[in-house]
mmCIF file of C-alpha atoms in Angstrom:
data_model
loop_
_atom_site.group_PDB
_atom_site.id
_atom_site.type_symbol
_atom_site.label_atom_id
_atom_site.label_comp_id
_atom_site.label_asym_id
_atom_site.label_seq_id
_atom_site.Cartn_x
_atom_site.Cartn_y
_atom_site.Cartn_z
ATOM 1 C CA MET A 1 42.429 16.084 -3.265
ATOM 2 C CA GLY A 2 40.512 17.344 -6.260
ATOM 3 C CA PRO A 3 39.548 20.924 -7.130
ATOM 4 C CA HIS A 4 36.857 22.849 -5.281
ATOM 5 C CA PRO A 5 33.339 21.753 -6.388
ATOM 6 C CA ALA A 6 32.700 25.115 -8.061
ATOM 7 C CA VAL A 7 35.937 24.863 -10.033
ATOM 8 C CA ALA A 8 35.185 21.259 -10.977
ATOM 9 C CA ALA A 9 31.703 22.275 -12.185
ATOM 10 C CA ILE A 10 32.890 25.068 -14.479
ATOM 11 C CA ARG A 11 35.680 22.909 -15.891
ATOM 12 C CA LEU A 12 33.317 20.055 -16.640
ATOM 13 C CA ALA A 13 30.905 22.400 -18.410
ATOM 14 C CA VAL A 14 33.695 23.795 -20.591
ATOM 15 C CA ARG A 15 35.196 20.355 -21.231
ATOM 16 C CA ARG A 16 31.894 19.150 -22.682
ATOM 17 C CA VAL A 17 31.701 22.090 -25.064
ATOM 18 C CA LEU A 18 35.322 21.692 -26.154
ATOM 19 C CA HIS A 19 34.731 18.013 -26.883
ATOM 20 C CA ASP A 20 31.820 19.058 -29.114
ATOM 21 C CA VAL A 21 33.992 21.603 -30.918
ATOM 22 C CA VAL A 22 36.765 19.072 -31.519
ATOM 23 C CA THR A 23 34.309 16.441 -32.745
ATOM 24 C CA GLU A 24 32.697 18.872 -35.184
ATOM 25 C CA HIS A 25 36.104 20.067 -36.388
ATOM 26 C CA ASN A 26 37.296 16.513 -37.036
ATOM 27 C CA ARG A 27 34.098 15.648 -38.879
ATOM 28 C CA HIS A 28 34.325 18.701 -41.134
ATOM 29 C CA THR A 29 37.997 18.026 -41.775
ATOM 30 C CA GLU A 30 37.255 14.436 -42.725
ATOM 31 C CA GLN A 31 34.411 15.454 -45.029
ATOM 32 C CA ALA A 32 36.571 18.064 -46.727
ATOM 33 C CA GLY A 33 39.381 15.551 -47.116
ATOM 34 C CA HIS A 34 37.170 12.949 -48.735
ATOM 35 C CA ALA A 35 35.716 15.579 -51.081
ATOM 36 C CA GLU A 36 39.204 16.644 -52.159
ATOM 37 C CA PHE A 37 40.270 13.023 -52.561
ATOM 38 C CA ALA A 38 37.232 12.285 -54.730
ATOM 39 C CA GLU A 39 37.905 15.358 -56.864
ATOM 40 C CA ALA A 40 41.510 14.307 -57.365
ATOM 41 C CA GLY A 41 40.407 10.784 -58.314
ATOM 42 C CA ALA A 42 37.915 12.123 -60.842
ATOM 43 C CA GLY A 43 40.763 13.950 -62.549
ATOM 44 C CA GLY A 44 42.778 10.781 -62.923
ATOM 45 C CA ARG A 45 45.205 11.648 -60.132
ATOM 46 C CA ARG A 46 45.819 9.638 -56.990
ATOM 47 C CA SER A 47 46.785 11.367 -53.786
ATOM 48 C CA ALA A 48 46.575 10.799 -50.082
ATOM 49 C CA LEU A 49 44.029 12.530 -47.927
ATOM 50 C CA PRO A 50 45.215 16.051 -47.060
ATOM 51 C CA GLU A 51 46.816 16.627 -43.699
ATOM 52 C CA ARG A 52 44.518 17.882 -40.957
ATOM 53 C CA PRO A 53 44.755 21.664 -40.571
ATOM 54 C CA ASP A 54 45.703 23.349 -37.323
ATOM 55 C CA THR A 55 43.678 22.505 -34.251
ATOM 56 C CA PRO A 56 40.531 24.610 -33.815
ATOM 57 C CA LEU A 57 40.749 27.946 -32.053
ATOM 58 C CA VAL A 58 38.221 28.701 -29.309
ATOM 59 C CA LEU A 59 37.895 32.272 -28.049
ATOM 60 C CA VAL A 60 36.376 33.345 -24.757
ATOM 61 C CA ALA A 61 34.498 36.652 -24.654
ATOM 62 C CA CYS A 62 35.608 38.178 -21.369
ATOM 63 C CA SER A 63 34.364 41.371 -19.737
ATOM 64 C CA GLY A 64 36.442 40.901 -16.593
ATOM 65 C CA GLY A 65 33.368 39.978 -14.542
ATOM 66 C CA ALA A 66 33.124 36.824 -12.448
ATOM 67 C CA ASP A 67 31.177 34.783 -15.025
ATOM 68 C CA SER A 68 33.541 35.408 -17.909
ATOM 69 C CA MET A 69 36.722 35.233 -15.827
ATOM 70 C CA ALA A 70 35.617 31.847 -14.479
ATOM 71 C CA LEU A 71 34.952 30.795 -18.064
ATOM 72 C CA ALA A 72 38.376 31.992 -19.193
ATOM 73 C CA SER A 73 40.114 30.110 -16.399
ATOM 74 C CA ALA A 74 38.263 26.888 -17.239
ATOM 75 C CA LEU A 75 39.057 27.267 -20.941
ATOM 76 C CA ALA A 76 42.733 27.825 -20.187
ATOM 77 C CA PHE A 77 42.839 24.698 -18.006
ATOM 78 C CA GLU A 78 40.864 22.351 -20.243
ATOM 79 C CA SER A 79 42.463 23.429 -23.538
ATOM 80 C CA ARG A 80 45.820 22.129 -22.326
ATOM 81 C CA LYS A 81 44.396 18.593 -22.293
ATOM 82 C CA LEU A 82 42.640 18.705 -25.667
ATOM 83 C CA PRO A 83 43.619 19.426 -29.285
ATOM 84 C CA VAL A 84 42.305 22.979 -28.995
ATOM 85 C CA ARG A 85 43.915 26.404 -29.137
ATOM 86 C CA ALA A 86 42.473 28.930 -26.680
ATOM 87 C CA GLY A 87 42.336 32.706 -26.953
ATOM 88 C CA GLY A 88 40.329 35.588 -25.556
ATOM 89 C CA ILE A 89 38.759 38.873 -26.531
ATOM 90 C CA THR A 90 37.331 41.706 -24.468
ATOM 91 C CA VAL A 91 35.039 44.365 -25.893
ATOM 92 C CA ASP A 92 35.417 47.945 -24.685
ATOM 93 C CA HIS A 93 32.013 49.610 -25.118
ATOM 94 C CA ASN A 94 33.567 52.980 -24.226
ATOM 95 C CA LEU A 95 30.549 53.848 -22.084
ATOM 96 C CA GLN A 96 32.303 54.439 -18.760
ATOM 97 C CA PRO A 97 35.345 56.435 -17.641
ATOM 98 C CA GLY A 98 38.449 54.272 -17.555
ATOM 99 C CA SER A 99 37.023 51.581 -19.826
ATOM 100 C CA GLY A 100 40.157 51.546 -22.003
ATOM 101 C CA PRO A 101 42.669 50.808 -19.205
ATOM 102 C CA ARG A 102 40.229 48.271 -17.754
ATOM 103 C CA ALA A 103 40.079 46.442 -21.097
ATOM 104 C CA ASP A 104 43.881 46.420 -21.203
ATOM 105 C CA GLU A 105 43.907 44.900 -17.727
ATOM 106 C CA VAL A 106 41.554 42.126 -18.837
ATOM 107 C CA VAL A 107 43.823 41.394 -21.792
ATOM 108 C CA ALA A 108 46.808 41.161 -19.440
ATOM 109 C CA ARG A 109 44.970 38.685 -17.194
ATOM 110 C CA LEU A 110 43.970 36.548 -20.156
ATOM 111 C CA ALA A 111 47.586 36.520 -21.338
ATOM 112 C CA GLU A 112 48.688 35.448 -17.845
ATOM 113 C CA MET A 113 46.421 32.423 -18.280
ATOM 114 C CA SER A 114 48.474 31.573 -21.408
ATOM 115 C CA LEU A 115 45.581 32.317 -23.748
ATOM 116 C CA ASP A 116 46.723 33.285 -27.228
ATOM 117 C CA PRO A 117 45.647 35.294 -29.147
ATOM 118 C CA VAL A 118 44.156 37.876 -26.807
ATOM 119 C CA GLU A 119 42.964 41.351 -27.731
ATOM 120 C CA ALA A 120 40.740 44.252 -26.750
ATOM 121 C CA VAL A 121 38.350 45.738 -29.291
ATOM 122 C CA THR A 122 36.747 49.159 -28.857
ATOM 123 C CA VAL A 123 33.278 49.631 -30.319
ATOM 124 C CA HIS A 124 30.900 52.515 -30.880
ATOM 125 C CA VAL A 125 27.515 51.940 -29.261
ATOM 126 C CA GLY A 126 24.610 53.472 -31.149
ATOM 127 C CA ARG A 127 21.087 54.213 -29.920
ATOM 128 C CA ASP A 128 18.848 51.861 -31.896
ATOM 129 C CA GLY A 129 16.595 49.778 -29.650
ATOM 130 C CA GLY A 130 17.756 51.423 -26.431
ATOM 131 C CA PRO A 131 21.116 51.359 -24.613
ATOM 132 C CA GLU A 132 21.107 47.675 -23.678
ATOM 133 C CA ALA A 133 20.158 46.442 -27.147
ATOM 134 C CA ALA A 134 22.582 48.841 -28.834
ATOM 135 C CA ALA A 135 25.459 47.683 -26.631
ATOM 136 C CA ARG A 136 24.588 44.053 -27.316
ATOM 137 C CA ASP A 137 24.479 44.631 -31.078
ATOM 138 C CA ALA A 138 27.854 46.389 -31.031
ATOM 139 C CA ARG A 139 29.369 43.650 -28.884
ATOM 140 C CA TYR A 140 28.222 40.785 -31.101
ATOM 141 C CA ALA A 141 29.362 42.618 -34.215
ATOM 142 C CA ALA A 142 32.833 42.926 -32.671
ATOM 143 C CA LEU A 143 32.867 39.274 -31.610
ATOM 144 C CA ASP A 144 31.777 38.162 -35.081
ATOM 145 C CA ALA A 145 34.563 40.213 -36.641
ATOM 146 C CA ALA A 146 37.139 38.815 -34.199
ATOM 147 C CA ALA A 147 36.028 35.238 -34.873
ATOM 148 C CA GLU A 148 36.372 35.797 -38.614
ATOM 149 C CA ARG A 149 39.696 37.567 -38.255
ATOM 150 C CA HIS A 150 41.241 34.794 -36.178
ATOM 151 C CA GLY A 151 39.432 31.895 -37.841
ATOM 152 C CA ALA A 152 37.863 30.820 -34.545
ATOM 153 C CA ALA A 153 35.731 27.695 -34.496
ATOM 154 C CA ALA A 154 33.757 28.905 -31.465
ATOM 155 C CA VAL A 155 33.333 31.824 -29.086
ATOM 156 C CA LEU A 156 32.454 30.993 -25.479
ATOM 157 C CA LEU A 157 30.035 33.250 -23.597
ATOM 158 C CA GLY A 158 29.624 33.303 -19.821
ATOM 159 C CA HIS A 159 25.822 33.443 -19.579
ATOM 160 C CA THR A 160 24.595 31.547 -16.536
ATOM 161 C CA ARG A 161 21.302 29.980 -15.462
ATOM 162 C CA ASP A 162 20.468 33.266 -13.728
ATOM 163 C CA ASP A 163 20.935 35.168 -16.986
ATOM 164 C CA GLN A 164 18.665 32.639 -18.677
ATOM 165 C CA ALA A 165 15.945 33.184 -16.069
ATOM 166 C CA GLU A 166 16.166 36.950 -16.538
ATOM 167 C CA THR A 167 15.920 36.549 -20.308
ATOM 168 C CA VAL A 168 12.784 34.417 -19.975
ATOM 169 C CA LEU A 169 11.123 37.006 -17.738
ATOM 170 C CA LEU A 170 12.029 39.827 -20.124
ATOM 171 C CA GLY A 171 10.516 37.851 -22.990
ATOM 172 C CA LEU A 172 7.380 37.242 -20.933
ATOM 173 C CA ALA A 173 7.067 40.960 -20.180
ATOM 174 C CA ARG A 174 7.328 41.812 -23.878
ATOM 175 C CA GLY A 175 4.626 39.319 -24.769
ATOM 176 C CA SER A 176 6.686 38.213 -27.763
ATOM 177 C CA GLY A 177 5.647 34.570 -27.816
ATOM 178 C CA ILE A 178 7.198 31.211 -27.135
ATOM 179 C CA ARG A 179 10.463 31.965 -28.950
ATOM 180 C CA SER A 180 11.210 34.763 -26.493
ATOM 181 C CA LEU A 181 10.408 32.423 -23.603
ATOM 182 C CA SER A 182 12.981 29.963 -24.947
ATOM 183 C CA GLY A 183 15.748 32.291 -23.805
ATOM 184 C CA MET A 184 19.313 31.794 -24.976
ATOM 185 C CA ALA A 185 20.406 28.695 -26.865
ATOM 186 C CA ALA A 186 23.413 26.656 -25.774
ATOM 187 C CA ALA A 187 24.730 27.193 -29.310
ATOM 188 C CA SER A 188 23.745 30.055 -31.599
ATOM 189 C CA GLY A 189 25.046 32.331 -34.326
ATOM 190 C CA PRO A 190 26.603 31.390 -37.667
ATOM 191 C CA ALA A 191 27.303 27.641 -37.685
ATOM 192 C CA GLY A 192 26.747 27.528 -33.916
ATOM 193 C CA ARG A 193 29.662 29.885 -33.325
ATOM 194 C CA TYR A 194 28.518 31.075 -29.891
ATOM 195 C CA ARG A 195 28.587 28.480 -27.106
ATOM 196 C CA ARG A 196 27.221 28.988 -23.598
ATOM 197 C CA PRO A 197 28.689 26.316 -21.290
ATOM 198 C CA PHE A 198 27.270 27.802 -18.059
ATOM 199 C CA LEU A 199 23.534 27.796 -18.810
ATOM 200 C CA GLN A 200 23.062 24.973 -16.284
ATOM 201 C CA LEU A 201 25.207 26.662 -13.611
ATOM 202 C CA ASP A 202 24.183 29.501 -11.331
ATOM 203 C CA ARG A 203 25.979 32.814 -11.038
ATOM 204 C CA GLN A 204 27.260 32.040 -7.533
ATOM 205 C CA THR A 205 29.112 28.956 -8.783
ATOM 206 C CA ALA A 206 31.104 31.085 -11.227
ATOM 207 C CA ARG A 207 31.848 33.703 -8.593
ATOM 208 C CA LYS A 208 32.905 31.051 -6.077
ATOM 209 C CA ALA A 209 35.232 29.504 -8.662
ATOM 210 C CA CYS A 210 36.971 32.845 -9.084
ATOM 211 C CA LEU A 211 37.204 33.362 -5.329
ATOM 212 C CA VAL A 212 38.826 30.016 -4.533
ATOM 213 C CA GLN A 213 41.287 30.452 -7.427
ATOM 214 C CA SER A 214 42.133 34.033 -6.349
ATOM 215 C CA ILE A 215 41.081 35.382 -9.740
ATOM 216 C CA PRO A 216 40.382 39.148 -9.584
ATOM 217 C CA VAL A 217 37.031 40.179 -11.033
ATOM 218 C CA TRP A 218 35.441 43.465 -12.004
ATOM 219 C CA ASP A 219 31.848 44.244 -11.081
ATOM 220 C CA ASP A 220 30.284 46.383 -13.794
ATOM 221 C CA PRO A 221 28.360 49.261 -12.143
ATOM 222 C CA HIS A 222 25.805 49.018 -14.959
ATOM 223 C CA ASN A 223 24.758 45.671 -13.477
ATOM 224 C CA ILE A 224 23.374 47.445 -10.384
ATOM 225 C CA ASP A 225 22.166 50.614 -12.118
ATOM 226 C CA PRO A 226 18.349 50.793 -11.878
ATOM 227 C CA ALA A 227 18.279 52.732 -15.135
ATOM 228 C CA TYR A 228 18.687 49.396 -16.925
ATOM 229 C CA THR A 229 15.756 46.995 -17.185
ATOM 230 C CA ARG A 230 17.813 43.836 -16.641
ATOM 231 C CA SER A 231 19.438 45.354 -13.563
ATOM 232 C CA ARG A 232 16.053 46.135 -12.010
ATOM 233 C CA LEU A 233 14.867 42.638 -12.784
ATOM 234 C CA ARG A 234 18.000 41.101 -11.265
ATOM 235 C CA HIS A 235 17.976 43.063 -8.017
ATOM 236 C CA GLU A 236 14.269 43.725 -7.531
ATOM 237 C CA GLY A 237 12.106 41.501 -9.739
ATOM 238 C CA LEU A 238 13.636 38.069 -9.204
ATOM 239 C CA PRO A 239 14.153 38.512 -5.442
ATOM 240 C CA ALA A 240 10.493 39.543 -5.141
ATOM 241 C CA LEU A 241 9.404 36.436 -7.054
ATOM 242 C CA GLU A 242 11.523 34.192 -4.846
ATOM 243 C CA LYS A 243 10.116 35.862 -1.739
ATOM 244 C CA ALA A 244 6.569 35.297 -2.952
ATOM 245 C CA LEU A 245 6.974 31.855 -4.513
ATOM 246 C CA GLY A 246 9.939 30.386 -2.664
ATOM 247 C CA LYS A 247 13.328 29.238 -3.837
ATOM 248 C CA GLY A 248 13.638 27.469 -7.145
ATOM 249 C CA VAL A 249 12.217 30.219 -9.371
ATOM 250 C CA VAL A 250 15.458 30.586 -11.327
ATOM 251 C CA GLU A 251 15.707 26.843 -11.941
ATOM 252 C CA ALA A 252 12.045 26.693 -13.006
ATOM 253 C CA LEU A 253 12.454 29.585 -15.439
ATOM 254 C CA ALA A 254 15.562 27.995 -16.951
ATOM 255 C CA ARG A 255 13.635 24.733 -17.352
ATOM 256 C CA THR A 256 10.812 26.669 -19.007
ATOM 257 C CA ALA A 257 13.337 28.087 -21.450
ATOM 258 C CA GLN A 258 14.451 24.633 -22.568
ATOM 259 C CA LEU A 259 10.914 23.304 -22.905
ATOM 260 C CA SER A 260 9.862 26.407 -24.825
ATOM 261 C CA ARG A 261 12.871 26.096 -27.132
ATOM 262 C CA ASP A 262 11.979 22.504 -27.972
ATOM 263 C CA ASP A 263 8.397 23.530 -28.782
ATOM 264 C CA ALA A 264 9.490 26.584 -30.768
ATOM 265 C CA ASP A 265 11.963 24.543 -32.810
ATOM 266 C CA ALA A 266 9.249 22.029 -33.679
ATOM 267 C CA LEU A 267 6.824 24.783 -34.709
ATOM 268 C CA ASP A 268 9.509 26.503 -36.790
ATOM 269 C CA THR A 269 10.127 23.258 -38.667
ATOM 270 C CA TRP A 270 6.410 22.832 -39.270
ATOM 271 C CA ALA A 271 6.121 26.440 -40.472
ATOM 272 C CA ALA A 272 9.047 26.065 -42.870
ATOM 273 C CA GLU A 273 7.360 23.059 -44.468
ATOM 274 C CA ALA A 274 3.969 24.782 -44.547
ATOM 275 C CA ALA A 275 5.383 27.935 -46.168
ATOM 276 C CA ARG A 276 6.116 25.995 -49.358
ATOM 277 C CA SER A 277 2.515 24.807 -49.659
ATOM 278 C CA VAL A 278 0.719 28.154 -49.222
ATOM 279 C CA ARG A 279 2.266 30.052 -52.146
ATOM 280 C CA ASP A 280 0.967 30.438 -55.679
ATOM 281 C CA ASP A 281 3.034 29.958 -58.817
ATOM 282 C CA ALA A 282 4.376 33.518 -58.475
ATOM 283 C CA GLY A 283 5.512 32.857 -54.915
ATOM 284 C CA ARG A 284 2.821 34.994 -53.245
ATOM 285 C CA LEU A 285 1.145 33.853 -50.040
ATOM 286 C CA GLU A 286 -2.452 32.726 -50.570
ATOM 287 C CA CYS A 287 -4.789 33.876 -47.821
ATOM 288 C CA GLY A 288 -7.174 30.938 -48.190
ATOM 289 C CA LYS A 289 -4.426 28.400 -47.638
ATOM 290 C CA LEU A 290 -2.955 30.409 -44.783
ATOM 291 C CA SER A 291 -6.303 30.630 -43.007
ATOM 292 C CA VAL A 292 -6.509 26.866 -42.400
ATOM 293 C CA LEU A 293 -3.094 26.662 -40.730
ATOM 294 C CA PRO A 294 -2.920 26.620 -36.918
ATOM 295 C CA PRO A 295 -2.362 30.211 -35.704
ATOM 296 C CA ALA A 296 1.078 29.438 -34.244
ATOM 297 C CA VAL A 297 2.250 28.015 -37.573
ATOM 298 C CA ARG A 298 0.603 30.711 -39.713
ATOM 299 C CA ARG A 299 2.173 33.546 -37.726
ATOM 300 C CA ARG A 300 5.592 31.987 -38.102
ATOM 301 C CA VAL A 301 5.096 31.812 -41.860
ATOM 302 C CA LEU A 302 4.105 35.490 -41.883
ATOM 303 C CA ARG A 303 7.016 36.556 -39.697
ATOM 304 C CA ARG A 304 9.541 34.781 -41.897
ATOM 305 C CA ALA A 305 7.979 36.290 -45.031
ATOM 306 C CA VAL A 306 8.289 39.889 -43.827
ATOM 307 C CA ILE A 307 11.827 39.320 -42.523
ATOM 308 C CA ASP A 308 12.797 37.938 -45.933
ATOM 309 C CA ALA A 309 11.300 41.093 -47.456
ATOM 310 C CA GLY A 310 13.653 43.275 -45.405
ATOM 311 C CA SER A 311 11.997 43.911 -42.033
ATOM 312 C CA PRO A 312 14.602 43.619 -39.219
ATOM 313 C CA ALA A 313 13.825 40.658 -36.957
ATOM 314 C CA GLY A 314 14.805 42.582 -33.824
ATOM 315 C CA SER A 315 12.285 45.332 -34.601
ATOM 316 C CA LEU A 316 9.317 43.044 -35.221
ATOM 317 C CA PHE A 317 6.949 42.553 -32.309
ATOM 318 C CA ALA A 318 3.890 40.402 -31.721
ATOM 319 C CA ARG A 319 1.566 43.316 -32.490
ATOM 320 C CA HIS A 320 3.070 43.636 -35.985
ATOM 321 C CA ILE A 321 2.426 39.986 -36.783
ATOM 322 C CA GLU A 322 -1.065 40.169 -35.284
ATOM 323 C CA GLU A 323 -1.919 43.055 -37.630
ATOM 324 C CA ILE A 324 -0.777 41.043 -40.633
ATOM 325 C CA ASP A 325 -2.658 38.006 -39.356
ATOM 326 C CA ARG A 326 -5.881 40.035 -39.298
ATOM 327 C CA LEU A 327 -5.517 40.559 -43.043
ATOM 328 C CA ILE A 328 -6.224 36.822 -43.250
ATOM 329 C CA THR A 329 -8.501 36.043 -40.333
ATOM 330 C CA GLY A 330 -10.355 39.358 -39.963
ATOM 331 C CA TRP A 331 -10.392 40.799 -43.466
ATOM 332 C CA ARG A 332 -12.623 43.915 -43.700
ATOM 333 C CA GLY A 333 -10.888 45.800 -46.488
ATOM 334 C CA GLN A 334 -8.044 47.146 -44.334
ATOM 335 C CA GLY A 335 -5.327 49.222 -45.910
ATOM 336 C CA ALA A 336 -1.649 48.414 -46.133
ATOM 337 C CA ILE A 337 0.321 47.676 -42.960
ATOM 338 C CA ASN A 338 3.649 49.476 -42.589
ATOM 339 C CA LEU A 339 6.390 47.557 -40.812
ATOM 340 C CA PRO A 340 9.935 48.355 -39.640
ATOM 341 C CA GLY A 341 12.456 48.391 -42.473
ATOM 342 C CA ARG A 342 9.988 50.165 -44.792
ATOM 343 C CA VAL A 343 8.225 46.894 -45.535
ATOM 344 C CA GLU A 344 4.590 47.127 -46.606
ATOM 345 C CA VAL A 345 2.016 44.323 -46.432
ATOM 346 C CA ARG A 346 -1.375 44.479 -48.144
ATOM 347 C CA ARG A 347 -4.058 42.007 -49.164
ATOM 348 C CA GLN A 348 -4.831 42.009 -52.849
ATOM 349 C CA GLY A 349 -6.831 39.473 -54.844
ATOM 350 C CA GLY A 350 -6.845 36.936 -52.021
ATOM 351 C CA ARG A 351 -3.068 37.087 -51.701
ATOM 352 C CA LEU A 352 -0.600 38.949 -49.528
ATOM 353 C CA VAL A 353 1.628 41.418 -51.314
ATOM 354 C CA ILE A 354 4.782 42.023 -49.278
ATOM 355 C CA ARG A 355 7.314 44.507 -50.565
ATOM 356 C CA GLN A 356 9.884 47.011 -49.423
ATOM 357 C CA SER A 357 9.233 50.618 -50.412
#
């Protein structure tokens, strides 16, 4: 008799990601080997291809909740059958009483699964962007540092289809455009470091997998605290939508995310190509050439230009880009536009001057 369907589902999702990691690792190793061999040959020396380095390390980011504990258990199981080393890391945000001992408990559970290395990292959560954004920024900074420190090829995150649906709705509420509606990517970060195997699985599948395997889980009280926007959306917003529209809202929103991501990727590619054709010899953006671009492409060119000038991407909103766009499409002698990161944009001589003060 095989494993419970929930357990089989989470293992299959992780197995697919691990196969991708191994394939990418082998390809990079082979490319590096051939490059070294060619360099040795050019110097008149003959040598064999170098030996393959250690198998890739995959870390799981684990809070102790059902999603990440299910992910850790699947990683521990599948890594034993593949040329992959598996470890885990938990981030202590130090925002609740007892967070330190709880992080130590998560580390102990990961070690019991034979994951190695495992560690807990304590972070300081600032205030920029609000509590949820600040905690997320601190968490990813810690995960990036851990991946670099251990030389990890990938870090697995336990985001589920439900999380994806919530992210799409939050993006819709912000009115930030199609990129926000595309939600979370299956792979993101430097060189695709962050992998999300569970984006096609619902939250209940992960919880059921923990239950049938007798894996203890911790339910973060912040996840039911109405002070947090995502918590209100999870416990009030989505249930109200399902009551009004029927079941299937989560699946539809997740499908919207994928379709939006495909469209956004295509538009980003178009904008990157267009950006090279709308600059003068000094590299300044020419308003006349920008004006004939489709709005979706033009605004992407503008957004990338101000980010390159030093404006933080996370602090730029649609209204900022719309103001810059009006310098092109609704020019009436407006003054300079001040953006986050002390970036200033003004129209001068038919060109956009973008600089950091």
